[in-house]
XYZ file of C-alpha atoms in Angstrom:
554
model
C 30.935 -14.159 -14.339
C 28.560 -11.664 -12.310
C 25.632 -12.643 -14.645
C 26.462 -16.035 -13.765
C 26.836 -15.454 -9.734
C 23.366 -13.528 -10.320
C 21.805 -16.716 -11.796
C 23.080 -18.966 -9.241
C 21.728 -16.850 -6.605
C 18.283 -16.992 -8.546
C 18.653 -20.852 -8.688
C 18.870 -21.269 -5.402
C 16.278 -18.697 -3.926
C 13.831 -20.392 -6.323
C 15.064 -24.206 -5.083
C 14.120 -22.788 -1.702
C 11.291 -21.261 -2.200
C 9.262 -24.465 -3.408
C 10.373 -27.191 -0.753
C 7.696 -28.506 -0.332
C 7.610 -29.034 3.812
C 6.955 -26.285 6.263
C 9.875 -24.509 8.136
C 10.401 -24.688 11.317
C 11.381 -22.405 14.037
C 11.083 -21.542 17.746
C 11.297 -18.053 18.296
C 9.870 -16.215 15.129
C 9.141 -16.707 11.539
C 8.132 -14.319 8.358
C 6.444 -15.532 5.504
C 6.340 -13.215 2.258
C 5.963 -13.872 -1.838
C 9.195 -12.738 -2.221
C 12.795 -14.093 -0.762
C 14.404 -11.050 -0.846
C 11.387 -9.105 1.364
C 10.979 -12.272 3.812
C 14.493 -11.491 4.633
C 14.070 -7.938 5.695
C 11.387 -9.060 8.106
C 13.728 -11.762 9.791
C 16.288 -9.267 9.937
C 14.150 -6.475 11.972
C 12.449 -9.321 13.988
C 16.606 -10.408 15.298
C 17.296 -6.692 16.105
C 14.767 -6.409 18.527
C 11.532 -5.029 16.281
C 8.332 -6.597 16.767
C 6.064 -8.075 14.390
C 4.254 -4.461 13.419
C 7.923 -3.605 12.654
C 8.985 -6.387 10.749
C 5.688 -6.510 8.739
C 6.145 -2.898 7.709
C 9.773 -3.306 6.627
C 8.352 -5.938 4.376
C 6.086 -4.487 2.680
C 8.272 -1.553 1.652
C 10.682 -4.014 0.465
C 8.247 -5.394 -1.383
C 7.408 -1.980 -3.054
C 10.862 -2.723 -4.232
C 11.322 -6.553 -5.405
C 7.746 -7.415 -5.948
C 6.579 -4.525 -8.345
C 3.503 -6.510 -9.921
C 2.089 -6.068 -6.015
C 4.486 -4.609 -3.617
C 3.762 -1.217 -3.774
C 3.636 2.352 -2.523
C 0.292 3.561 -4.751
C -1.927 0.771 -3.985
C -3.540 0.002 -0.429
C -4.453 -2.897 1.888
C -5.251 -3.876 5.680
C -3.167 -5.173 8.288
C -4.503 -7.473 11.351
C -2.580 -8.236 14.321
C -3.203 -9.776 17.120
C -0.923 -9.005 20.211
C 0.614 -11.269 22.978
C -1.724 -9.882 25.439
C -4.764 -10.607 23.674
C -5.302 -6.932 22.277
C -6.392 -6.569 18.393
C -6.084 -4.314 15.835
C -7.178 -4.007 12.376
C -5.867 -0.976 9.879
C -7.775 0.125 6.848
C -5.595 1.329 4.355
C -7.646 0.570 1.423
C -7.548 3.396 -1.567
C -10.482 6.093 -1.774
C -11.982 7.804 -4.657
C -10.703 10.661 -6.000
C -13.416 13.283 -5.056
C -13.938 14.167 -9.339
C -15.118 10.351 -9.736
C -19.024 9.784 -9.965
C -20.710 6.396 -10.740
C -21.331 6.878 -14.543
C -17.263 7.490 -14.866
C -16.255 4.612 -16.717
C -19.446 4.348 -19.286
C -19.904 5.698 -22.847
C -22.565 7.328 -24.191
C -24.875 3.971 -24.764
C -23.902 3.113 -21.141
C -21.097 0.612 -22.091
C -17.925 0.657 -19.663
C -15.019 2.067 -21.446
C -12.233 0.164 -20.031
C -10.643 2.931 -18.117
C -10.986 2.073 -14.996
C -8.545 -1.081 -15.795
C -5.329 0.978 -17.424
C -4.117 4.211 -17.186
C -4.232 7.615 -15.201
C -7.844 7.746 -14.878
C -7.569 4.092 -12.941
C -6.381 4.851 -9.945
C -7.863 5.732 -6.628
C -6.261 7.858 -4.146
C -3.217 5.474 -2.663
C -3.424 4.358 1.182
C 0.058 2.171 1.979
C 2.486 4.748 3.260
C -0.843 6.404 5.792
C -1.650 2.873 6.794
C 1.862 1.750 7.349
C 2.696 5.016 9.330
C -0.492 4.439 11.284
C 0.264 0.884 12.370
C 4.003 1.691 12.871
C 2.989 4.940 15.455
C 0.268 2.994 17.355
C 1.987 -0.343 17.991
C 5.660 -0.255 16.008
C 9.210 0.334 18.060
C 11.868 0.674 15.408
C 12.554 4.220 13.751
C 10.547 4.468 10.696
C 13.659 5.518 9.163
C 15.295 2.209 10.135
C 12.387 0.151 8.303
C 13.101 2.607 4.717
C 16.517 1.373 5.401
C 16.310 -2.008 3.371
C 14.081 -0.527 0.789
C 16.167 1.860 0.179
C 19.352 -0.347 -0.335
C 17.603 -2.544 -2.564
C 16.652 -0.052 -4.692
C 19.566 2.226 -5.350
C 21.879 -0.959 -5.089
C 19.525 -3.457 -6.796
C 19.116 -6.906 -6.574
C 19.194 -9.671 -9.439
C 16.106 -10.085 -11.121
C 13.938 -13.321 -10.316
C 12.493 -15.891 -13.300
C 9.406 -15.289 -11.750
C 9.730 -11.219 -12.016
C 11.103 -11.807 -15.620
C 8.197 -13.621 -16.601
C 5.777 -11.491 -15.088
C 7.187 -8.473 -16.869
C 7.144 -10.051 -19.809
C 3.266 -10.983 -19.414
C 2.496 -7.691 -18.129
C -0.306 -5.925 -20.812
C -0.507 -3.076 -17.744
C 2.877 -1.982 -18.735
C 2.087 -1.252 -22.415
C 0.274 2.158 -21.277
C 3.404 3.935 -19.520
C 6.714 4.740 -20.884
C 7.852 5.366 -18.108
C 7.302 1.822 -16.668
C 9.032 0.407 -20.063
C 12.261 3.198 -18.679
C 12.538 1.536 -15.770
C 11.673 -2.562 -16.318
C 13.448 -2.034 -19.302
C 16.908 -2.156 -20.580
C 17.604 -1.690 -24.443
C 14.034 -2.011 -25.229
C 13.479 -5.615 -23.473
C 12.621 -6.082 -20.499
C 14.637 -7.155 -17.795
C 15.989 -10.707 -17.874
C 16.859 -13.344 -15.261
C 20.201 -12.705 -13.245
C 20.276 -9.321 -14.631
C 20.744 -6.173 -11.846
C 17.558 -3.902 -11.794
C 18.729 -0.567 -10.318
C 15.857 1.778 -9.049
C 17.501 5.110 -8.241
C 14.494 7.259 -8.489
C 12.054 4.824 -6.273
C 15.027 4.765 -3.819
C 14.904 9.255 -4.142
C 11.309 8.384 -2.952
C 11.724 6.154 -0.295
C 14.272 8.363 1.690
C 11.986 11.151 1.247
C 9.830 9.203 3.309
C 11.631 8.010 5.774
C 12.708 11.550 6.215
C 9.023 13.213 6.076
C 6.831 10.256 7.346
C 3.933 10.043 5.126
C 3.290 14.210 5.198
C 5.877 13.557 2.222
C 3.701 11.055 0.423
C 0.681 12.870 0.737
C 1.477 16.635 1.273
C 4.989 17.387 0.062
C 6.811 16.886 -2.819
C 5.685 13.616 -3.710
C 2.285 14.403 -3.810
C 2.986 17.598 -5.600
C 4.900 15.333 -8.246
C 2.049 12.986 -8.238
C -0.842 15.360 -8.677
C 0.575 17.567 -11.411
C 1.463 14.515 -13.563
C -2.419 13.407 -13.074
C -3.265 16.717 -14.446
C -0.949 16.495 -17.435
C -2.391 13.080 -18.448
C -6.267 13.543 -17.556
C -5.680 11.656 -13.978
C -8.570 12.305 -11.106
C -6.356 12.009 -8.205
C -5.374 16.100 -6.893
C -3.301 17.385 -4.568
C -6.720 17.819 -2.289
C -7.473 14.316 -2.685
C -3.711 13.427 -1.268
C -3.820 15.666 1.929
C -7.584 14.533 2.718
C -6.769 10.616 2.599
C -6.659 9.074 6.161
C -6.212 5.733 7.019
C -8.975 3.935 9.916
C -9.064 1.616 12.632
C -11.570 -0.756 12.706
C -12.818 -3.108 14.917
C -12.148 -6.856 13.754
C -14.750 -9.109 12.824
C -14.868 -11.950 14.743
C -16.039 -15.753 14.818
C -16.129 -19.117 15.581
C -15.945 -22.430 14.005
C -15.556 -25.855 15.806
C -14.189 -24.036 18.731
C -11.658 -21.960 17.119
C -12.005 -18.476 17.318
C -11.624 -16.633 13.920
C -10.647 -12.717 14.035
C -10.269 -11.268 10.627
C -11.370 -8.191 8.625
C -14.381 -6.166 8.215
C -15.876 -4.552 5.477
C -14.690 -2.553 3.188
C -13.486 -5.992 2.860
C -15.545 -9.279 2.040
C -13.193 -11.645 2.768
C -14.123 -11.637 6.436
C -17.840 -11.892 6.433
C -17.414 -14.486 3.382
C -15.149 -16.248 5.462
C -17.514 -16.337 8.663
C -20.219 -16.972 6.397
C -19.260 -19.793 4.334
C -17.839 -21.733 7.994
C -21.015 -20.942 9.444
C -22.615 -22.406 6.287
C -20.525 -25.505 7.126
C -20.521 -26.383 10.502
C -22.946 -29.199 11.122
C -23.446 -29.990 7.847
C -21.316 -33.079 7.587
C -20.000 -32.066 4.451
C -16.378 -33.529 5.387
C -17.275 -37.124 6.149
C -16.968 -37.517 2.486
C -13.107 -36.523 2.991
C -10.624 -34.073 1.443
C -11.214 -34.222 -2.963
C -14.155 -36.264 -2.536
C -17.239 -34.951 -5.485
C -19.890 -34.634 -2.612
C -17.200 -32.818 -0.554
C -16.480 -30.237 -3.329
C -20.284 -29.732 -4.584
C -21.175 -28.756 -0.646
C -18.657 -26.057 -0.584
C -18.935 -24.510 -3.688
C -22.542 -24.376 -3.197
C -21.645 -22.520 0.221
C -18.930 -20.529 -1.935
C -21.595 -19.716 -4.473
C -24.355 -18.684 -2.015
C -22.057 -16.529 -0.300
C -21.322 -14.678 -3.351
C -24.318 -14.117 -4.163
C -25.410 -11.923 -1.331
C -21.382 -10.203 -1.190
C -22.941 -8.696 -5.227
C -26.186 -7.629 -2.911
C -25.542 -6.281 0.911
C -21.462 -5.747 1.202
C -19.480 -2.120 0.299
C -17.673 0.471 2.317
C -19.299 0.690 5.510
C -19.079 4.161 5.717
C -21.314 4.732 2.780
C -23.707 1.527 3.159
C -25.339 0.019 6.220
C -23.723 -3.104 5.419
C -26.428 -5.967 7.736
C -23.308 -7.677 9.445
C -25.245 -9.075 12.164
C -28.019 -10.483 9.570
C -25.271 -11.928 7.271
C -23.697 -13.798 9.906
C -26.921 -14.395 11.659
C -27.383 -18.856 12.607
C -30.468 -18.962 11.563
C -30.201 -16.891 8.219
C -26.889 -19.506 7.561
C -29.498 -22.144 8.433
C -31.682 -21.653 5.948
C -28.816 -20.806 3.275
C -27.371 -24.569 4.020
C -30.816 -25.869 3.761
C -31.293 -24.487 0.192
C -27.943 -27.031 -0.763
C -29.195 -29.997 -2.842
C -26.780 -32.949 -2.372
C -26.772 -34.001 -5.825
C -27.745 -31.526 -7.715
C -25.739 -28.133 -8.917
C -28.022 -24.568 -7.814
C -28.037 -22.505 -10.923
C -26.796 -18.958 -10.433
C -29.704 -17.791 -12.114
C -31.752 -19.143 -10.057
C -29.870 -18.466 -6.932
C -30.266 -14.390 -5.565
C -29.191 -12.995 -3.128
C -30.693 -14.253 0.490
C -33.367 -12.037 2.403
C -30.343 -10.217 4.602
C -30.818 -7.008 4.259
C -32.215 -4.186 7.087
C -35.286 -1.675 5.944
C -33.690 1.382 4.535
C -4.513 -11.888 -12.602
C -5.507 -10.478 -10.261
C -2.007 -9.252 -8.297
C -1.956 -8.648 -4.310
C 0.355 -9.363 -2.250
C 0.259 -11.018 1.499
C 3.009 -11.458 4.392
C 2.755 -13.380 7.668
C 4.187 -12.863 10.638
C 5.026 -14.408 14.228
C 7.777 -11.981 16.444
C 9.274 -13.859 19.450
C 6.935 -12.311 21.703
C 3.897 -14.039 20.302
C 2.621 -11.104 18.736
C 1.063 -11.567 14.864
C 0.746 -9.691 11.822
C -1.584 -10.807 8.892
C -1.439 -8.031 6.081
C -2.419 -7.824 2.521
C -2.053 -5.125 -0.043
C -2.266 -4.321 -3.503
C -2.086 -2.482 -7.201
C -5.174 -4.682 -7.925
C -4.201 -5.886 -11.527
C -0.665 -7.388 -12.015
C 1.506 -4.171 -11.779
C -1.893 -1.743 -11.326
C -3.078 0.449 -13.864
C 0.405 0.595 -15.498
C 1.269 3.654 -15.086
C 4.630 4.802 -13.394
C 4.541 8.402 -12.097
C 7.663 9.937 -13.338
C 10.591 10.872 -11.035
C 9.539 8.748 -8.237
C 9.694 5.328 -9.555
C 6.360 3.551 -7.975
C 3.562 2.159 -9.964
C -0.005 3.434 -9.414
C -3.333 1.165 -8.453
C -5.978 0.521 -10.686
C -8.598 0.108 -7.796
C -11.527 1.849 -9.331
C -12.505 -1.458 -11.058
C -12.927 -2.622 -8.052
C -15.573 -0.599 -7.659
C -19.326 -1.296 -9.536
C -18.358 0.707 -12.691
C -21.824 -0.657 -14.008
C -23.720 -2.762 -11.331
C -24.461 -6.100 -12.728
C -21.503 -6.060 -15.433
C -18.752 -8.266 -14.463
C -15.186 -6.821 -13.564
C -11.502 -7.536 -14.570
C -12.389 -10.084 -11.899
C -15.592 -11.650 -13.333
C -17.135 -10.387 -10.348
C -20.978 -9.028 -10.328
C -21.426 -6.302 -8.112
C -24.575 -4.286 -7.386
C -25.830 -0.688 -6.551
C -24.288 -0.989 -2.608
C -20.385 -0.854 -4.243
C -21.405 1.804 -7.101
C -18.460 4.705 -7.494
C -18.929 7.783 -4.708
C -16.327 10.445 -4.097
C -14.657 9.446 -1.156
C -15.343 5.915 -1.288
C -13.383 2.380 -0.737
C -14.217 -0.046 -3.263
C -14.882 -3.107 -2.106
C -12.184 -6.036 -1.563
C -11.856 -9.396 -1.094
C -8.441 -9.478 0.984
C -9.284 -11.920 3.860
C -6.326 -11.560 6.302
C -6.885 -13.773 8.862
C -5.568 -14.883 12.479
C -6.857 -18.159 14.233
C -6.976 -18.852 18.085
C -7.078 -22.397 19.614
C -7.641 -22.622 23.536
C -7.159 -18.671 23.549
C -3.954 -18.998 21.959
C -2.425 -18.216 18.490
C -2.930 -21.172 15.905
C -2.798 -19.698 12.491
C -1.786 -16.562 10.747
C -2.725 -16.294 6.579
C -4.088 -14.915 3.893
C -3.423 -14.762 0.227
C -3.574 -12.669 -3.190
C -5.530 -13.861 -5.982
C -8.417 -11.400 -6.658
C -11.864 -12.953 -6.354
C -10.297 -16.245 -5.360
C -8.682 -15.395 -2.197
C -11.791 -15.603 0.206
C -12.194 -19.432 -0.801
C -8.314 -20.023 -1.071
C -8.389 -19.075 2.786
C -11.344 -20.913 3.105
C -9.799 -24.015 2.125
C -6.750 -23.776 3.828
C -8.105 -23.292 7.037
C -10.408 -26.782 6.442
C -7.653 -28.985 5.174
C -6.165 -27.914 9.156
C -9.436 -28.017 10.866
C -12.050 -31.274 9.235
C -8.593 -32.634 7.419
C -6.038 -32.518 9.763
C -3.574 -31.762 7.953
C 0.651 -30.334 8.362
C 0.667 -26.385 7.629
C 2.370 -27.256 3.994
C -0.230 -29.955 2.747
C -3.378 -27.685 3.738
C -1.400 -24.972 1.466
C -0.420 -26.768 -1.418
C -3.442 -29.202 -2.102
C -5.313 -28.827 -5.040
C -7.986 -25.918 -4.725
C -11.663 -25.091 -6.240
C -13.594 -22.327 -6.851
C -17.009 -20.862 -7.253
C -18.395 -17.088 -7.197
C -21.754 -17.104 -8.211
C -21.766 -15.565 -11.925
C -19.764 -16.935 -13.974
C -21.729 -20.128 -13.178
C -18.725 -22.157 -13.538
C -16.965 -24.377 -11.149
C -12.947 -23.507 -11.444
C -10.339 -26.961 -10.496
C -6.806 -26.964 -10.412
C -4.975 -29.462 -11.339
C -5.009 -32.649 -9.234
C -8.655 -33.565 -9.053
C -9.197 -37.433 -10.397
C -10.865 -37.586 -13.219
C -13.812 -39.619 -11.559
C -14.286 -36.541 -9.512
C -14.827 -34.556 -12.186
C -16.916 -36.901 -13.777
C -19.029 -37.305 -10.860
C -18.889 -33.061 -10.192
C -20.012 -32.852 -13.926
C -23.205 -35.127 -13.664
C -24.567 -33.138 -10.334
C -24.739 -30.060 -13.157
C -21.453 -28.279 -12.198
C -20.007 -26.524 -14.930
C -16.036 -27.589 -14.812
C -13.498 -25.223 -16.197
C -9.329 -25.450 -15.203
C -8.243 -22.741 -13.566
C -3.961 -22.567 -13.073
C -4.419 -21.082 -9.507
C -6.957 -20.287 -6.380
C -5.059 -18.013 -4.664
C -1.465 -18.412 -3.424
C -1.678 -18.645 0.305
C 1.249 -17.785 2.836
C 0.665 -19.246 6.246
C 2.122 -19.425 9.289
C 0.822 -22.267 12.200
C 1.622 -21.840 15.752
C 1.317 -24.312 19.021
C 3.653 -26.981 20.501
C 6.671 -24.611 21.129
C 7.649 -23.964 17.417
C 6.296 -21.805 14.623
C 5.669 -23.559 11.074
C 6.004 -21.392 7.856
C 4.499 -22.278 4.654
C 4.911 -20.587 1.657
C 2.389 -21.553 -1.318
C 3.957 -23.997 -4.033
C 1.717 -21.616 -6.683
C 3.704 -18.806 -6.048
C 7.813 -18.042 -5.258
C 7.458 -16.992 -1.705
C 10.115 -17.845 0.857
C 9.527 -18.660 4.703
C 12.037 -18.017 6.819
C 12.419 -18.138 10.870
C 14.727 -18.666 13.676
């Protein structure tokens, strides 16, 4: 009877989660990819926390019920935008361990070796609990403790295990290199199925050790003992040196315009931002929409924006604090200009033909994303991650979190593709020290001055231009918060010269895409976007019919 109680309550989460019209509320709303986490957020938001509070109560829930993403050894950033027009933007992203060096991850002949995808040697030095504590003691209200609190419950109580987590553990390869992940998301040798209770005492052990310590426990007591002593035993970089140097940064956001809206959203180490501001820029005044939403002309403009932008991201974009990334010539009119110019209506740029522009100065995939709107009018946009679905794999043992495999985000061998397909050059090569860069693209949108949009999305590579296409199907398309979601998404990245469709595209579009020299491949998903639009006296939530996310306001 319990099992079937648990399978009800699965039933109707999932029933929930994929309605497919936005929900509405007039005080606050929290969107997340999981039910369970969303709820958390609502919770703190009635009680009186504000939206730095309720975003970082989520994403230690998350740590809990999303394991593939959610985590405590991965890293992210977190926007927000204030009711008094203040900003903020928190760099949390993971660093290399200082033993890394840019040859790492080749053999002898100079081929990558695979381990910077699974295992010990994968990760870079975790930044969620510093970035969380740093957003929570600049702008937060709430105890920290108070925010552990739901984590906590979840995981010493449990909570009935999702289809969707079910499946994902099933599909996991990651998990294959730890047996200590197979103790824990397993139960008699299989792992856990739907309806069943997943207990997770020794993640819980964790989690009131930091609400106790702060993040000192994470990164100086016996966490990071724990931590660094099992790198050493299995040939890890990450040491106990690493832990107490990592610090988590303010940065100023990256701002921009398009069609009158004001865009604020993040900087490097991230691309999402600047691809974001560049690809609009790309697309403002170029008429591209008077075709209309699916059209072929209307796709081949903007993946010939979304290719030309990643072109110069493999080129000029890295962590800022180890590369004069040109922001200003990037996002320069003129440079965009002459970038548009280049786009043949009827005819398909080839990649190889395509480089990088003349910007620079002289000298399954797994992430995670929450939205958030308090009563106050305050907003949180923040994305983390373990990179890959459930990170490198690797569960430390005794305190129940998975570790990152972030160092493939990093240019193991500039000009070899990653996990992500991605070609990266010299400006993203592995340093000590260093932030790989991302393509996490949370995003907040002013109309008038006033809040429009909160998003962003996981989905590796794909996210930029899943953002990207939300925010048209509102802006050229006009469309409700839910159909600018869920419509039917493209994508293009430069190398592989391919152009990715989801299902949903006529097959006279494709025909038509095909003949102006566009490579077509499916693709099952761009992205899974979580949303939240503001402006008429209500908040609308929408939660992304490609994932299981729930949106949830009052």
């Amino acid at each position: 009877m319990c099992r079937f109680r648990g399978l009800l309550l699965v039933f109707f989460l999932t029933v929930a989660a994929v309605a497919q019209h936005p929900v509405r509320a007039r005080h606050a709303m929290v969107v997340a990819q999981e039910p369970l986490a969303a709820d958390v957020g609502l919770e703190v938001l009635r009680d009186g926390g504000n939206a730095i509070d309720a975003a970082v109560a989520v994403a230690f829930a998350l740590a809990v019920t999303h394991p593939a993403a959610g985590n405590l050894g991965g890293g992210g950033f977190l926007l927000a935008r204030f009711a008094d027009g203040r900003t903020a933007f928190v760099d949390f992203r993971e660093r290399a361990p200082k033993r890394a060096h840019r040859n790492l991850y080749l053999d002898a002949e100079g081929r990558p070796t695979g381990e910077s995808i699974t295992g010990w040697r994968a990760c870079g030095v975790p930044g969620t609990v510093r970035g969380l504590e740093l957003a929570h003691g600049n702008y937060g209200r709430k105890s920290w403790a108070a925010l552990i609190a739901p984590a906590v419950r979840l995981a010493r109580e449990g909570f009935p295990v999702s289809w969707q987590l079910s499946e994902s553990l099933e599909s996991a390869k990651a998990l294959a290199a730890s047996e200590e992940s197979h103790r824990i998301f397993q139960r008699n040798g299989k792992y856990y199925e739907p309806g069943e209770l997943l207990v997770q005492a020794e993640l819980a052990a964790t989690l009131e050790r930091i609400a106790r310590g702060g993040a000192a426990e994470f990164y100086e007591g016996e966490t990071a003992r724990r931590l660094a002593d099992q790198m050493e035993r299995h040939g890890g970089l990450i040491t106990l040196e690493d832990l107490r140097d990592y610090r988590a940064v303010e940065r100023p956001v990256l701002r921009g315009a398009y069609r009158g809206y004001e865009i604020l959203t993040a900087p490097p180490p991230s691309s999402g931002g600047i691809g974001l501001l560049q690809m609009l820029g790309m697309l403002e005044g170029s008429g591209y929409e008077r075709a209309g939403f699916g059209a072929a002309a209307t796709i081949h403009h903007v993946a010939e924006v979304m290719r030309r932008f990643y072109a110069d991201r493999s080129e000029f974009l890295a962590d800022p604090d180890y590369f004069r990334v040109p922001l200003g010539r990037l996002l320069d009119p003129a440079y965009l200009a002459r970038r548009r110019r280049s786009i043949e209506p009827d005819r398909a740029t080839p990649s190889e033909r395509l480089r990088p522009g003349e910007a620079a100065e002289p000298e399954r995939s797994q992430t995670t994303h929450l939205a958030i709107v308090d009563p106050e009018g305050n907003a949180v946009a923040l994305t983390y991650t373990l990179n890959g679905a459930f990170g490198s794999g690797v569960t430390v043992a005794g305190l129940g979190f998975l570790l990152n495999n972030e160092m493939d985000d990093f240019s193991v061998k500039p000009g070899t593709p990653n996990m992500f397909g991605l070609v990266q050059g010299e400006a993203n090569a592995i340093e000590p020290g260093k932030r790989p860069l991302s393509s996490m693209t949370p995003t907040i949108v002013l109309r008038d001055g006033r809040l429009f949009l909160v998003l962003g999305a996981p989905g590796g590579s794909r996210i930029i231009n899943g953002v990207l296409q939300v925010l048209l199907n509102l802006v050229d398309f006009t469309m409700n918060i839910q159909d600018a979601v869920d419509r039917p998404r493209f994508h293009h990245q430069w190398k592989p010269d391919t152009l990715f469709l989801e299902d949903g595209f006529s097959p006279d579009t494709i025909e038509l895409l095909g003949r102006r020299g566009h490579r077509i491949s499916r693709i099952a998903s761009v992205a899974v976007v979580e949303a939240i639009r503001a402006g008429e006296g209500r908040l609308e939530g929408a939660t992304d019919r490609r994932g299981h996310g729930k949106a949830a306001g009052y």
